[in-house]
PDB file of C-alpha atoms in Angstrom:
ATOM      1  CA  MET A   1      79.838  95.086 117.338  1.00 38.00           C
ATOM      2  CA  GLY A   2      77.287  97.238 115.453  1.00 41.00           C
ATOM      3  CA  THR A   3      76.924  96.480 111.791  1.00 42.00           C
ATOM      4  CA  SER A   4      79.537  93.970 111.487  1.00 40.00           C
ATOM      5  CA  GLU A   5      77.668  91.797 113.841  1.00 46.00           C
ATOM      6  CA  GLU A   6      75.262  90.941 111.005  1.00 62.00           C
ATOM      7  CA  LEU A   7      78.112  89.836 108.743  1.00 76.00           C
ATOM      8  CA  ARG A   8      78.899  86.138 108.152  1.00 81.00           C
ATOM      9  CA  ARG A   9      81.925  85.088 110.094  1.00 85.00           C
ATOM     10  CA  ILE A  10      83.893  81.936 110.179  1.00 84.00           C
ATOM     11  CA  THR A  11      84.866  79.601 112.980  1.00 86.00           C
ATOM     12  CA  MET A  12      88.659  79.930 113.344  1.00 90.00           C
ATOM     13  CA  THR A  13      90.605  76.710 113.176  1.00 90.00           C
ATOM     14  CA  PRO A  14      94.397  76.860 113.759  1.00 93.00           C
ATOM     15  CA  ALA A  15      95.185  76.749 109.992  1.00 93.00           C
ATOM     16  CA  ALA A  16      92.496  79.613 109.504  1.00 93.00           C
ATOM     17  CA  ARG A  17      94.082  81.594 112.275  1.00 94.00           C
ATOM     18  CA  ARG A  18      97.452  81.268 110.794  1.00 96.00           C
ATOM     19  CA  ALA A  19      96.140  82.439 107.438  1.00 96.00           C
ATOM     20  CA  LEU A  20      94.415  85.509 109.042  1.00 96.00           C
ATOM     21  CA  VAL A  21      97.551  86.484 110.682  1.00 96.00           C
ATOM     22  CA  ALA A  22      99.415  86.332 107.446  1.00 97.00           C
ATOM     23  CA  ALA A  23      96.615  88.085 105.558  1.00 97.00           C
ATOM     24  CA  GLU A  24      96.466  90.893 108.158  1.00 96.00           C
ATOM     25  CA  ARG A  25     100.183  91.576 107.785  1.00 96.00           C
ATOM     26  CA  LEU A  26     100.078  91.403 103.959  1.00 98.00           C
ATOM     27  CA  PHE A  27      96.913  93.381 103.363  1.00 98.00           C
ATOM     28  CA  TYR A  28      98.136  96.219 105.736  1.00 97.00           C
ATOM     29  CA  ASP A  29     101.655  96.301 104.243  1.00 95.00           C
ATOM     30  CA  ARG A  30     100.807  95.946 100.558  1.00 97.00           C
ATOM     31  CA  GLY A  31      97.155  96.624 100.163  1.00 97.00           C
ATOM     32  CA  ILE A  32      94.174  94.334  99.725  1.00 98.00           C
ATOM     33  CA  HIS A  33      94.059  94.263  95.819  1.00 97.00           C
ATOM     34  CA  ALA A  34      97.880  93.648  95.618  1.00 97.00           C
ATOM     35  CA  VAL A  35      97.784  90.320  97.669  1.00 98.00           C
ATOM     36  CA  GLY A  36      96.508  87.196  96.248  1.00 97.00           C
ATOM     37  CA  VAL A  37      95.258  84.155  97.953  1.00 97.00           C
ATOM     38  CA  ASP A  38      98.344  82.188  96.765  1.00 97.00           C
ATOM     39  CA  LEU A  39     100.724  84.556  98.633  1.00 98.00           C
ATOM     40  CA  ILE A  40      98.486  84.421 101.735  1.00 97.00           C
ATOM     41  CA  ALA A  41      98.671  80.558 101.711  1.00 97.00           C
ATOM     42  CA  ALA A  42     102.335  80.541 101.116  1.00 97.00           C
ATOM     43  CA  GLU A  43     103.018  83.053 103.962  1.00 96.00           C
ATOM     44  CA  ALA A  44     100.724  80.885 106.309  1.00 96.00           C
ATOM     45  CA  GLY A  45     102.154  77.602 105.395  1.00 96.00           C
ATOM     46  CA  VAL A  46      98.857  76.265 104.302  1.00 95.00           C
ATOM     47  CA  THR A  47      97.615  75.089 100.969  1.00 94.00           C
ATOM     48  CA  LYS A  48      95.446  77.160  98.648  1.00 95.00           C
ATOM     49  CA  LYS A  49      92.585  74.520  98.949  1.00 94.00           C
ATOM     50  CA  THR A  50      92.790  74.755 102.847  1.00 93.00           C
ATOM     51  CA  LEU A  51      92.259  78.547 102.569  1.00 94.00           C
ATOM     52  CA  TYR A  52      89.202  78.173 100.373  1.00 95.00           C
ATOM     53  CA  ASP A  53      87.929  75.319 102.497  1.00 94.00           C
ATOM     54  CA  ARG A  54      88.148  77.700 105.574  1.00 94.00           C
ATOM     55  CA  PHE A  55      87.266  81.062 104.182  1.00 95.00           C
ATOM     56  CA  GLY A  56      85.462  80.284 100.865  1.00 95.00           C
ATOM     57  CA  SER A  57      86.589  83.292  99.081  1.00 95.00           C
ATOM     58  CA  LYS A  58      89.221  86.083  99.276  1.00 96.00           C
ATOM     59  CA  GLU A  59      86.302  88.335 100.166  1.00 95.00           C
ATOM     60  CA  GLN A  60      85.759  86.450 103.263  1.00 95.00           C
ATOM     61  CA  ILE A  61      89.346  86.699 104.337  1.00 97.00           C
ATOM     62  CA  VAL A  62      89.081  90.480 103.942  1.00 97.00           C
ATOM     63  CA  VAL A  63      86.002  90.676 106.149  1.00 97.00           C
ATOM     64  CA  GLU A  64      87.768  88.581 108.771  1.00 96.00           C
ATOM     65  CA  TYR A  65      90.805  90.661 108.508  1.00 97.00           C
ATOM     66  CA  LEU A  66      88.974  93.964 109.083  1.00 97.00           C
ATOM     67  CA  ALA A  67      86.390  92.628 111.581  1.00 97.00           C
ATOM     68  CA  ASP A  68      89.300  91.055 113.594  1.00 96.00           C
ATOM     69  CA  ARG A  69      91.168  94.315 113.772  1.00 96.00           C
ATOM     70  CA  ASP A  70      88.082  96.319 114.635  1.00 97.00           C
ATOM     71  CA  GLU A  71      87.357  94.034 117.469  1.00 96.00           C
ATOM     72  CA  ARG A  72      90.864  94.239 118.836  1.00 96.00           C
ATOM     73  CA  TRP A  73      90.851  98.133 118.495  1.00 97.00           C
ATOM     74  CA  ARG A  74      87.586  98.255 120.384  1.00 98.00           C
ATOM     75  CA  ALA A  75      88.849  96.173 123.180  1.00 98.00           C
ATOM     76  CA  PHE A  76      91.932  98.109 123.227  1.00 98.00           C
ATOM     77  CA  LEU A  77      90.248 101.405 123.382  1.00 98.00           C
ATOM     78  CA  ALA A  78      87.724 100.042 126.114  1.00 98.00           C
ATOM     79  CA  GLU A  79      90.520  99.223 128.363  1.00 98.00           C
ATOM     80  CA  ARG A  80      91.946 102.819 128.152  1.00 97.00           C
ATOM     81  CA  LEU A  81      88.550 104.315 128.615  1.00 98.00           C
ATOM     82  CA  ASP A  82      87.864 102.126 131.789  1.00 97.00           C
ATOM     83  CA  ALA A  83      91.239 103.485 133.087  1.00 97.00           C
ATOM     84  CA  ALA A  84      90.621 107.018 132.545  1.00 97.00           C
ATOM     85  CA  PRO A  85      89.156 109.409 135.080  1.00 96.00           C
ATOM     86  CA  PRO A  86      85.460 109.370 135.049  1.00 94.00           C
ATOM     87  CA  VAL A  87      85.050 112.964 133.578  1.00 94.00           C
ATOM     88  CA  PRO A  88      83.997 113.795 130.049  1.00 94.00           C
ATOM     89  CA  ARG A  89      87.078 115.776 129.123  1.00 95.00           C
ATOM     90  CA  ALA A  90      89.570 113.052 130.428  1.00 97.00           C
ATOM     91  CA  ARG A  91      87.561 110.277 128.691  1.00 97.00           C
ATOM     92  CA  ILE A  92      87.397 112.173 125.422  1.00 98.00           C
ATOM     93  CA  LEU A  93      91.222 112.706 125.421  1.00 98.00           C
ATOM     94  CA  ALA A  94      91.769 109.191 126.387  1.00 98.00           C
ATOM     95  CA  VAL A  95      90.476 108.267 122.920  1.00 98.00           C
ATOM     96  CA  PHE A  96      93.309 110.156 121.248  1.00 98.00           C
ATOM     97  CA  ASP A  97      95.798 108.622 123.881  1.00 98.00           C
ATOM     98  CA  ALA A  98      94.547 105.173 122.813  1.00 98.00           C
ATOM     99  CA  SER A  99      94.727 105.900 119.117  1.00 97.00           C
ATOM    100  CA  ARG A 100      98.280 107.286 119.662  1.00 96.00           C
ATOM    101  CA  ALA A 101      99.269 104.117 121.446  1.00 96.00           C
ATOM    102  CA  TRP A 102      97.535 101.756 118.902  1.00 96.00           C
ATOM    103  CA  MET A 103      99.254 103.439 115.830  1.00 94.00           C
ATOM    104  CA  ALA A 104     102.576 103.134 117.601  1.00 93.00           C
ATOM    105  CA  GLU A 105     102.028  99.274 117.933  1.00 92.00           C
ATOM    106  CA  ASN A 106      99.782  98.481 114.972  1.00 88.00           C
ATOM    107  CA  GLY A 107      99.571 101.301 112.529  1.00 80.00           C
ATOM    108  CA  SER A 108     102.738 102.616 110.801  1.00 88.00           C
ATOM    109  CA  LYS A 109     100.677 103.073 107.575  1.00 92.00           C
ATOM    110  CA  GLY A 110      97.768 104.659 109.205  1.00 93.00           C
ATOM    111  CA  CYS A 111      94.141 103.526 109.690  1.00 96.00           C
ATOM    112  CA  SER A 112      93.338 100.020 108.327  1.00 96.00           C
ATOM    113  CA  MET A 113      89.808 100.929 107.847  1.00 97.00           C
ATOM    114  CA  VAL A 114      90.536 104.154 105.821  1.00 96.00           C
ATOM    115  CA  ASN A 115      93.227 102.424 103.702  1.00 96.00           C
ATOM    116  CA  ALA A 116      90.727  99.478 102.949  1.00 97.00           C
ATOM    117  CA  HIS A 117      87.990 101.930 102.002  1.00 97.00           C
ATOM    118  CA  ALA A 118      90.321 103.403  99.393  1.00 96.00           C
ATOM    119  CA  GLU A 119      90.242  99.963  97.813  1.00 97.00           C
ATOM    120  CA  ILE A 120      86.629  98.897  98.780  1.00 96.00           C
ATOM    121  CA  SER A 121      84.307 101.646  97.986  1.00 90.00           C
ATOM    122  CA  ASP A 122      81.473  99.325  96.732  1.00 94.00           C
ATOM    123  CA  PRO A 123      78.758  99.138  99.361  1.00 94.00           C
ATOM    124  CA  SER A 124      77.781  95.619  97.978  1.00 94.00           C
ATOM    125  CA  HIS A 125      81.296  94.168  99.173  1.00 94.00           C
ATOM    126  CA  PRO A 126      80.772  92.332 102.336  1.00 93.00           C
ATOM    127  CA  ALA A 127      83.790  94.104 104.065  1.00 95.00           C
ATOM    128  CA  HIS A 128      82.302  97.539 103.239  1.00 96.00           C
ATOM    129  CA  ALA A 129      79.824  97.197 106.225  1.00 95.00           C
ATOM    130  CA  VAL A 130      82.822  96.560 108.528  1.00 96.00           C
ATOM    131  CA  ILE A 131      84.564  99.725 107.487  1.00 97.00           C
ATOM    132  CA  THR A 132      81.517 101.974 107.606  1.00 96.00           C
ATOM    133  CA  GLY A 133      80.412 100.324 110.951  1.00 96.00           C
ATOM    134  CA  GLN A 134      83.532 101.086 112.662  1.00 97.00           C
ATOM    135  CA  LYS A 135      83.580 104.757 111.676  1.00 98.00           C
ATOM    136  CA  GLN A 136      79.813 105.089 112.600  1.00 98.00           C
ATOM    137  CA  TRP A 137      80.781 103.536 116.006  1.00 98.00           C
ATOM    138  CA  MET A 138      83.485 106.046 116.518  1.00 98.00           C
ATOM    139  CA  LEU A 139      81.143 109.031 115.714  1.00 98.00           C
ATOM    140  CA  ASP A 140      78.508 107.553 118.126  1.00 98.00           C
ATOM    141  CA  LEU A 141      81.315 107.187 120.782  1.00 98.00           C
ATOM    142  CA  PHE A 142      82.494 110.823 120.503  1.00 98.00           C
ATOM    143  CA  THR A 143      78.997 111.963 120.367  1.00 97.00           C
ATOM    144  CA  ARG A 144      78.043 110.099 123.586  1.00 97.00           C
ATOM    145  CA  LEU A 145      81.236 111.543 125.303  1.00 97.00           C
ATOM    146  CA  ALA A 146      80.438 114.995 124.059  1.00 97.00           C
ATOM    147  CA  ARG A 147      76.788 114.707 125.426  1.00 95.00           C
ATOM    148  CA  ASP A 148      78.417 114.208 128.959  1.00 95.00           C
ATOM    149  CA  VAL A 149      80.127 117.577 128.758  1.00 93.00           C
ATOM    150  CA  GLU A 150      78.463 119.818 131.331  1.00 88.00           C
ATOM    151  CA  GLY A 151      76.566 122.727 129.855  1.00 87.00           C
ATOM    152  CA  LEU A 152      76.202 121.576 126.330  1.00 90.00           C
ATOM    153  CA  GLY A 153      72.807 121.218 124.877  1.00 92.00           C
ATOM    154  CA  PRO A 154      72.035 118.269 122.479  1.00 93.00           C
ATOM    155  CA  GLU A 155      72.649 120.207 119.319  1.00 95.00           C
ATOM    156  CA  ALA A 156      76.008 121.560 120.541  1.00 94.00           C
ATOM    157  CA  ALA A 157      77.128 118.143 121.963  1.00 95.00           C
ATOM    158  CA  ASP A 158      76.349 116.579 118.577  1.00 96.00           C
ATOM    159  CA  ARG A 159      78.246 119.220 116.721  1.00 96.00           C
ATOM    160  CA  LEU A 160      81.282 118.771 119.170  1.00 97.00           C
ATOM    161  CA  GLY A 161      81.165 114.925 118.608  1.00 97.00           C
ATOM    162  CA  ARG A 162      81.282 115.437 114.961  1.00 98.00           C
ATOM    163  CA  THR A 163      84.207 117.765 115.252  1.00 98.00           C
ATOM    164  CA  LEU A 164      86.035 115.401 117.483  1.00 98.00           C
ATOM    165  CA  MET A 165      85.577 112.708 114.972  1.00 98.00           C
ATOM    166  CA  LEU A 166      87.053 114.845 112.192  1.00 98.00           C
ATOM    167  CA  LEU A 167      90.042 115.611 114.412  1.00 98.00           C
ATOM    168  CA  HIS A 168      90.657 111.992 115.163  1.00 98.00           C
ATOM    169  CA  GLU A 169      90.182 110.718 111.615  1.00 97.00           C
ATOM    170  CA  GLY A 170      92.224 113.544 110.118  1.00 97.00           C
ATOM    171  CA  ALA A 171      94.992 112.646 112.517  1.00 97.00           C
ATOM    172  CA  LEU A 172      94.888 108.916 111.408  1.00 96.00           C
ATOM    173  CA  VAL A 173      95.121 109.856 107.853  1.00 96.00           C
ATOM    174  CA  ALA A 174      98.132 112.223 108.448  1.00 96.00           C
ATOM    175  CA  HIS A 175      99.882 109.579 110.459  1.00 95.00           C
ATOM    176  CA  GLY A 176      99.573 107.210 107.607  1.00 94.00           C
ATOM    177  CA  LEU A 177     101.007 109.942 105.075  1.00 94.00           C
ATOM    178  CA  GLN A 178     103.656 110.957 107.524  1.00 93.00           C
ATOM    179  CA  VAL A 179     103.459 114.514 106.331  1.00 91.00           C
ATOM    180  CA  PHE A 180     104.405 115.886 109.906  1.00 95.00           C
ATOM    181  CA  PRO A 181     105.469 114.265 113.223  1.00 95.00           C
ATOM    182  CA  ASP A 182     102.879 112.930 115.665  1.00 96.00           C
ATOM    183  CA  PRO A 183      99.551 114.153 114.195  1.00 97.00           C
ATOM    184  CA  VAL A 184      97.661 112.284 116.798  1.00 97.00           C
ATOM    185  CA  ALA A 185      99.242 114.209 119.599  1.00 97.00           C
ATOM    186  CA  HIS A 186      98.397 117.538 117.689  1.00 98.00           C
ATOM    187  CA  ALA A 187      94.839 116.491 117.297  1.00 98.00           C
ATOM    188  CA  ARG A 188      94.689 115.793 120.978  1.00 98.00           C
ATOM    189  CA  GLU A 189      95.947 119.151 121.792  1.00 98.00           C
ATOM    190  CA  GLU A 190      93.371 120.664 119.469  1.00 97.00           C
ATOM    191  CA  ALA A 191      90.653 118.550 121.010  1.00 97.00           C
ATOM    192  CA  ALA A 192      91.760 119.659 124.526  1.00 97.00           C
ATOM    193  CA  ALA A 193      91.452 123.300 123.469  1.00 96.00           C
ATOM    194  CA  LEU A 194      88.101 122.683 121.867  1.00 94.00           C
ATOM    195  CA  LEU A 195      86.879 121.183 125.142  1.00 94.00           C
ATOM    196  CA  ALA A 196      88.202 124.012 127.154  1.00 90.00           C
ATOM    197  CA  GLY A 197      86.309 126.380 125.160  1.00 81.00           C
ATOM    198  CA  ALA A 198      83.157 124.291 125.309  1.00 79.00           C
ATOM    199  CA  THR A 199      83.342 123.959 129.237  1.00 60.00           C
ATOM    200  CA  ASP A 200      84.299 127.715 129.517  1.00 46.00           C
ATOM    201  CA  ARG A 201      81.001 128.845 127.979  1.00 47.00           C
TER     202      ARG A 201
END
């Protein structure tokens, strides 16, 4: 899991899992700073003592929330990449298709990592590595996929990977802001046009 593998993680008991489910919903809907441990405990039907016994701190709950969501996203994306035709263009566009499907199911307020970074910008916070680790992983993914595009040299492929990343991340932000309909589909169209231009040269 990249950077987040080095983070301390806890073993999930049933009570801890209930607390994490409640924390995920509350953090995503209301924001991390706006949600206290008392509310998480009440929503999960556990005591505050149990919460601290299991997680140790609110910071660790945030780490588990973001790391769990990141793991689920990567598994979700892997399934769709595995199902895509084994050609670079189709696999790149499959990332946008996966994000569109994920947002429909899990992301009415946009990207949880982007939202969390708005509240957690301090690199010393243990969750910061989860946030930046996921975005670095996405950049690496787009770059690897771009390097498979026939006819592109390494420098052009790296540039394409960064551009695809910008399209993707901008679409996630626009989705959360709800400034225009279906920004991920729009980003996919722009990515398809970009790929057509790249392969036509």
